[in-house]
Amino acid sequence: MVKLIAKSPCAGLLPKTIGTVTLTEIDAGRMTLVAPFAGQKKSVSDALKSSIGVGFPAPNRTSGTTPRAVWCGRGQALIIGADCPDLEGAACVDHSDAWAIVQIDGADATALLARLTPIDLRASTFKRGHTARTLIGHMTGGITRLGVQSFEVMVMRSMAATLMHDLTQAAQNIAARADVGD
Amino acid sequence: MRLPCPLCGDRDRREFYYQGHAVMLERPLRDAGANAWDDYLHNRDNPAGETRDLWHHEAGCGAWIVVTRNTVTHEVLGAILAENAKKTGAQA
């Protein structure tokens, strides 16, 4: 059988270091969107916990590390890094390869995202394990804090190049201002 | 303007799509008659003061919310999920 060569969403675009900021692609592996039916959130969360050890996350939160669950909208979460178990009380859709996911690290990571998104990213309000569905430039996407100077940004795969353009442009502008001593 | 999404918290106005007055949630019965349906589809008050509007958090969590705000002072008084407003008849 012919074995096709998988191409990641940001292939040829990343990794990149601009100024103090490093952009790296995250290969999330298996991803499944889980949307519990009305009144089924608790039982779905219990089922997830017993099979993969990660419960259904609260709004704007993630749970677990590997595998992990990332809230991604009203009544929806992405299960990342594990095969999704059979869930009777939820609609489950395979999202593997559907998302372009970029990790942003560095001293100016917050400043970079502040140029692209309207949400409050200060460490006092947007902590590790917090996630948000919001605007990134003109796109809708998700932002998750991974650490003090580390974020994960995800948009649909078809917008990978646009995301790269926006992130690169913002990082270059910050680096340019640093060069002239701002 | 910032709107208090019940799921996401205070968010920028540009994340939201404006639909119109929350009277859209009070759909008349199928046999309510032409006047009730005409009213429901076409007639809206234009209040100077408090109003309840439907907004869609389209660039966020995707929820429909009912926002109570004041058109005179621009004060935003609160918001609830449309599903709850419909279920309980609660006011934001």
PDB file of N, CA, C and O in Angstrom, chain B residues 41-84:
ATOM      1  N   LEU B  41     -42.374  39.836  13.969  1.00  0.00           N
ATOM      2  CA  LEU B  41     -41.372  39.917  12.911  1.00  0.00           C
ATOM      3  C   LEU B  41     -40.905  41.341  12.631  1.00  0.00           C
ATOM      4  O   LEU B  41     -39.730  41.563  12.333  1.00  0.00           O
ATOM      5  N   HIS B  42     -41.847  42.311  12.705  1.00  0.00           N
ATOM      6  CA  HIS B  42     -41.515  43.627  12.158  1.00  0.00           C
ATOM      7  C   HIS B  42     -41.478  44.785  13.148  1.00  0.00           C
ATOM      8  O   HIS B  42     -40.796  45.765  12.893  1.00  0.00           O
ATOM      9  N   ASN B  43     -42.262  44.721  14.215  1.00  0.00           N
ATOM     10  CA  ASN B  43     -42.412  45.905  15.064  1.00  0.00           C
ATOM     11  C   ASN B  43     -41.489  45.861  16.265  1.00  0.00           C
ATOM     12  O   ASN B  43     -41.506  44.898  17.035  1.00  0.00           O
ATOM     13  N   ARG B  44     -40.686  46.897  16.418  1.00  0.00           N
ATOM     14  CA  ARG B  44     -39.765  46.977  17.557  1.00  0.00           C
ATOM     15  C   ARG B  44     -39.913  48.334  18.220  1.00  0.00           C
ATOM     16  O   ARG B  44     -40.112  49.348  17.555  1.00  0.00           O
ATOM     17  N   ASP B  45     -39.785  48.325  19.547  1.00  0.00           N
ATOM     18  CA  ASP B  45     -39.704  49.592  20.260  1.00  0.00           C
ATOM     19  C   ASP B  45     -38.311  50.175  20.045  1.00  0.00           C
ATOM     20  O   ASP B  45     -37.364  49.458  19.721  1.00  0.00           O
ATOM     21  N   ASN B  46     -38.195  51.460  20.246  1.00  0.00           N
ATOM     22  CA  ASN B  46     -36.890  52.121  20.142  1.00  0.00           C
ATOM     23  C   ASN B  46     -36.671  52.872  21.444  1.00  0.00           C
ATOM     24  O   ASN B  46     -36.757  54.092  21.484  1.00  0.00           O
ATOM     25  N   PRO B  47     -36.394  52.113  22.517  1.00  0.00           N
ATOM     26  CA  PRO B  47     -36.416  52.736  23.841  1.00  0.00           C
ATOM     27  C   PRO B  47     -35.223  53.649  24.100  1.00  0.00           C
ATOM     28  O   PRO B  47     -34.101  53.355  23.685  1.00  0.00           O
ATOM     29  N   ALA B  48     -35.494  54.773  24.784  1.00  0.00           N
ATOM     30  CA  ALA B  48     -34.418  55.587  25.331  1.00  0.00           C
ATOM     31  C   ALA B  48     -34.279  55.136  26.776  1.00  0.00           C
ATOM     32  O   ALA B  48     -35.073  55.508  27.625  1.00  0.00           O
ATOM     33  N   GLY B  49     -33.309  54.300  27.044  1.00  0.00           N
ATOM     34  CA  GLY B  49     -33.165  53.756  28.390  1.00  0.00           C
ATOM     35  C   GLY B  49     -32.791  52.288  28.308  1.00  0.00           C
ATOM     36  O   GLY B  49     -32.074  51.880  27.395  1.00  0.00           O
ATOM     37  N   GLU B  50     -33.303  51.501  29.243  1.00  0.00           N
ATOM     38  CA  GLU B  50     -32.917  50.097  29.310  1.00  0.00           C
ATOM     39  C   GLU B  50     -33.500  49.286  28.162  1.00  0.00           C
ATOM     40  O   GLU B  50     -34.665  49.427  27.816  1.00  0.00           O
ATOM     41  N   THR B  51     -32.658  48.438  27.591  1.00  0.00           N
ATOM     42  CA  THR B  51     -33.127  47.554  26.529  1.00  0.00           C
ATOM     43  C   THR B  51     -32.445  46.196  26.681  1.00  0.00           C
ATOM     44  O   THR B  51     -31.362  46.090  27.244  1.00  0.00           O
ATOM     45  N   ARG B  52     -33.125  45.153  26.209  1.00  0.00           N
ATOM     46  CA  ARG B  52     -32.562  43.800  26.253  1.00  0.00           C
ATOM     47  C   ARG B  52     -32.308  43.346  24.823  1.00  0.00           C
ATOM     48  O   ARG B  52     -33.234  43.286  24.026  1.00  0.00           O
ATOM     49  N   ASP B  53     -31.066  43.026  24.527  1.00  0.00           N
ATOM     50  CA  ASP B  53     -30.696  42.663  23.167  1.00  0.00           C
ATOM     51  C   ASP B  53     -30.061  41.286  23.117  1.00  0.00           C
ATOM     52  O   ASP B  53     -29.412  40.855  24.061  1.00  0.00           O
ATOM     53  N   LEU B  54     -30.212  40.656  21.956  1.00  0.00           N
ATOM     54  CA  LEU B  54     -29.528  39.382  21.705  1.00  0.00           C
ATOM     55  C   LEU B  54     -28.203  39.648  21.010  1.00  0.00           C
ATOM     56  O   LEU B  54     -28.144  40.358  20.005  1.00  0.00           O
ATOM     57  N   TRP B  55     -27.159  39.071  21.564  1.00  0.00           N
ATOM     58  CA  TRP B  55     -25.836  39.161  20.953  1.00  0.00           C
ATOM     59  C   TRP B  55     -25.286  37.746  20.814  1.00  0.00           C
ATOM     60  O   TRP B  55     -25.559  36.877  21.641  1.00  0.00           O
ATOM     61  N   HIS B  56     -24.481  37.532  19.761  1.00  0.00           N
ATOM     62  CA  HIS B  56     -23.836  36.234  19.553  1.00  0.00           C
ATOM     63  C   HIS B  56     -22.340  36.394  19.800  1.00  0.00           C
ATOM     64  O   HIS B  56     -21.701  37.244  19.174  1.00  0.00           O
ATOM     65  N   HIS B  57     -21.799  35.597  20.690  1.00  0.00           N
ATOM     66  CA  HIS B  57     -20.360  35.674  20.957  1.00  0.00           C
ATOM     67  C   HIS B  57     -19.625  34.865  19.884  1.00  0.00           C
ATOM     68  O   HIS B  57     -19.046  33.810  20.158  1.00  0.00           O
ATOM     69  N   GLU B  58     -19.662  35.377  18.659  1.00  0.00           N
ATOM     70  CA  GLU B  58     -19.229  34.579  17.509  1.00  0.00           C
ATOM     71  C   GLU B  58     -17.718  34.378  17.481  1.00  0.00           C
ATOM     72  O   GLU B  58     -17.250  33.337  17.034  1.00  0.00           O
ATOM     73  N   ALA B  59     -16.964  35.348  17.935  1.00  0.00           N
ATOM     74  CA  ALA B  59     -15.512  35.165  17.943  1.00  0.00           C
ATOM     75  C   ALA B  59     -15.039  34.732  19.320  1.00  0.00           C
ATOM     76  O   ALA B  59     -13.926  35.015  19.738  1.00  0.00           O
ATOM     77  N   GLY B  60     -15.915  34.038  20.038  1.00  0.00           N
ATOM     78  CA  GLY B  60     -15.560  33.551  21.364  1.00  0.00           C
ATOM     79  C   GLY B  60     -16.182  32.186  21.566  1.00  0.00           C
ATOM     80  O   GLY B  60     -15.977  31.290  20.758  1.00  0.00           O
ATOM     81  N   CYS B  61     -17.001  32.070  22.597  1.00  0.00           N
ATOM     82  CA  CYS B  61     -17.508  30.749  22.959  1.00  0.00           C
ATOM     83  C   CYS B  61     -18.675  30.287  22.085  1.00  0.00           C
ATOM     84  O   CYS B  61     -19.074  29.137  22.143  1.00  0.00           O
ATOM     85  N   GLY B  62     -19.245  31.194  21.273  1.00  0.00           N
ATOM     86  CA  GLY B  62     -20.333  30.777  20.385  1.00  0.00           C
ATOM     87  C   GLY B  62     -21.704  30.813  21.027  1.00  0.00           C
ATOM     88  O   GLY B  62     -22.676  30.386  20.407  1.00  0.00           O
ATOM     89  N   ALA B  63     -21.803  31.336  22.248  1.00  0.00           N
ATOM     90  CA  ALA B  63     -23.100  31.368  22.928  1.00  0.00           C
ATOM     91  C   ALA B  63     -23.916  32.583  22.485  1.00  0.00           C
ATOM     92  O   ALA B  63     -23.362  33.640  22.163  1.00  0.00           O
ATOM     93  N   TRP B  64     -25.241  32.392  22.458  1.00  0.00           N
ATOM     94  CA  TRP B  64     -26.146  33.535  22.317  1.00  0.00           C
ATOM     95  C   TRP B  64     -26.415  34.067  23.709  1.00  0.00           C
ATOM     96  O   TRP B  64     -26.711  33.289  24.630  1.00  0.00           O
ATOM     97  N   ILE B  65     -26.326  35.372  23.883  1.00  0.00           N
ATOM     98  CA  ILE B  65     -26.561  35.951  25.204  1.00  0.00           C
ATOM     99  C   ILE B  65     -27.571  37.089  25.115  1.00  0.00           C
ATOM    100  O   ILE B  65     -27.741  37.704  24.060  1.00  0.00           O
ATOM    101  N   VAL B  66     -28.257  37.320  26.232  1.00  0.00           N
ATOM    102  CA  VAL B  66     -29.170  38.457  26.338  1.00  0.00           C
ATOM    103  C   VAL B  66     -28.481  39.511  27.195  1.00  0.00           C
ATOM    104  O   VAL B  66     -28.170  39.268  28.360  1.00  0.00           O
ATOM    105  N   VAL B  67     -28.216  40.669  26.591  1.00  0.00           N
ATOM    106  CA  VAL B  67     -27.520  41.746  27.291  1.00  0.00           C
ATOM    107  C   VAL B  67     -28.515  42.848  27.641  1.00  0.00           C
ATOM    108  O   VAL B  67     -29.289  43.280  26.786  1.00  0.00           O
ATOM    109  N   THR B  68     -28.517  43.260  28.896  1.00  0.00           N
ATOM    110  CA  THR B  68     -29.316  44.412  29.297  1.00  0.00           C
ATOM    111  C   THR B  68     -28.404  45.628  29.346  1.00  0.00           C
ATOM    112  O   THR B  68     -27.362  45.593  30.001  1.00  0.00           O
ATOM    113  N   ARG B  69     -28.774  46.652  28.583  1.00  0.00           N
ATOM    114  CA  ARG B  69     -27.928  47.850  28.576  1.00  0.00           C
ATOM    115  C   ARG B  69     -28.808  49.083  28.466  1.00  0.00           C
ATOM    116  O   ARG B  69     -29.998  48.986  28.142  1.00  0.00           O
ATOM    117  N   ASN B  70     -28.225  50.217  28.735  1.00  0.00           N
ATOM    118  CA  ASN B  70     -28.962  51.467  28.707  1.00  0.00           C
ATOM    119  C   ASN B  70     -28.521  52.271  27.493  1.00  0.00           C
ATOM    120  O   ASN B  70     -27.348  52.618  27.362  1.00  0.00           O
ATOM    121  N   THR B  71     -29.469  52.583  26.608  1.00  0.00           N
ATOM    122  CA  THR B  71     -29.106  53.257  25.359  1.00  0.00           C
ATOM    123  C   THR B  71     -28.821  54.741  25.575  1.00  0.00           C
ATOM    124  O   THR B  71     -28.291  55.391  24.684  1.00  0.00           O
ATOM    125  N   VAL B  72     -29.184  55.264  26.745  1.00  0.00           N
ATOM    126  CA  VAL B  72     -28.933  56.679  27.021  1.00  0.00           C
ATOM    127  C   VAL B  72     -27.555  56.868  27.644  1.00  0.00           C
ATOM    128  O   VAL B  72     -26.754  57.701  27.210  1.00  0.00           O
ATOM    129  N   THR B  73     -27.252  56.039  28.665  1.00  0.00           N
ATOM    130  CA  THR B  73     -25.983  56.207  29.378  1.00  0.00           C
ATOM    131  C   THR B  73     -24.883  55.288  28.831  1.00  0.00           C
ATOM    132  O   THR B  73     -23.731  55.412  29.227  1.00  0.00           O
ATOM    133  N   HIS B  74     -25.258  54.352  27.952  1.00  0.00           N
ATOM    134  CA  HIS B  74     -24.342  53.339  27.402  1.00  0.00           C
ATOM    135  C   HIS B  74     -23.864  52.360  28.468  1.00  0.00           C
ATOM    136  O   HIS B  74     -22.916  51.608  28.249  1.00  0.00           O
ATOM    137  N   GLU B  75     -24.501  52.385  29.620  1.00  0.00           N
ATOM    138  CA  GLU B  75     -24.120  51.464  30.687  1.00  0.00           C
ATOM    139  C   GLU B  75     -24.576  50.039  30.315  1.00  0.00           C
ATOM    140  O   GLU B  75     -25.697  49.851  29.849  1.00  0.00           O
ATOM    141  N   VAL B  76     -23.687  49.067  30.523  1.00  0.00           N
ATOM    142  CA  VAL B  76     -24.060  47.671  30.324  1.00  0.00           C
ATOM    143  C   VAL B  76     -24.384  47.080  31.694  1.00  0.00           C
ATOM    144  O   VAL B  76     -23.540  47.081  32.590  1.00  0.00           O
ATOM    145  N   LEU B  77     -25.626  46.596  31.855  1.00  0.00           N
ATOM    146  CA  LEU B  77     -26.094  46.239  33.195  1.00  0.00           C
ATOM    147  C   LEU B  77     -25.944  44.757  33.518  1.00  0.00           C
ATOM    148  O   LEU B  77     -25.947  44.376  34.677  1.00  0.00           O
ATOM    149  N   GLY B  78     -25.804  43.917  32.497  1.00  0.00           N
ATOM    150  CA  GLY B  78     -25.630  42.503  32.775  1.00  0.00           C
ATOM    151  C   GLY B  78     -25.945  41.659  31.562  1.00  0.00           C
ATOM    152  O   GLY B  78     -26.409  42.172  30.535  1.00  0.00           O
ATOM    153  N   ALA B  79     -25.662  40.360  31.679  1.00  0.00           N
ATOM    154  CA  ALA B  79     -25.941  39.457  30.565  1.00  0.00           C
ATOM    155  C   ALA B  79     -26.196  38.055  31.089  1.00  0.00           C
ATOM    156  O   ALA B  79     -25.614  37.653  32.100  1.00  0.00           O
ATOM    157  N   ILE B  80     -27.080  37.336  30.417  1.00  0.00           N
ATOM    158  CA  ILE B  80     -27.291  35.919  30.742  1.00  0.00           C
ATOM    159  C   ILE B  80     -27.319  35.123  29.445  1.00  0.00           C
ATOM    160  O   ILE B  80     -27.518  35.684  28.359  1.00  0.00           O
ATOM    161  N   LEU B  81     -27.090  33.821  29.561  1.00  0.00           N
ATOM    162  CA  LEU B  81     -27.162  32.971  28.378  1.00  0.00           C
ATOM    163  C   LEU B  81     -28.595  32.952  27.868  1.00  0.00           C
ATOM    164  O   LEU B  81     -29.546  32.862  28.648  1.00  0.00           O
ATOM    165  N   ALA B  82     -28.756  33.022  26.554  1.00  0.00           N
ATOM    166  CA  ALA B  82     -30.097  33.023  25.976  1.00  0.00           C
ATOM    167  C   ALA B  82     -30.844  31.731  26.331  1.00  0.00           C
ATOM    168  O   ALA B  82     -32.056  31.744  26.532  1.00  0.00           O
ATOM    169  N   GLU B  83     -30.102  30.621  26.420  1.00  0.00           N
ATOM    170  CA  GLU B  83     -30.772  29.354  26.756  1.00  0.00           C
ATOM    171  C   GLU B  83     -31.413  29.434  28.144  1.00  0.00           C
ATOM    172  O   GLU B  83     -32.495  28.887  28.366  1.00  0.00           O
ATOM    173  N   ASN B  84     -30.749  30.133  29.070  1.00  0.00           N
ATOM    174  CA  ASN B  84     -31.322  30.292  30.406  1.00  0.00           C
ATOM    175  C   ASN B  84     -32.476  31.281  30.406  1.00  0.00           C
ATOM    176  O   ASN B  84     -33.471  31.085  31.102  1.00  0.00           O
TER     177      ASN B  84
END
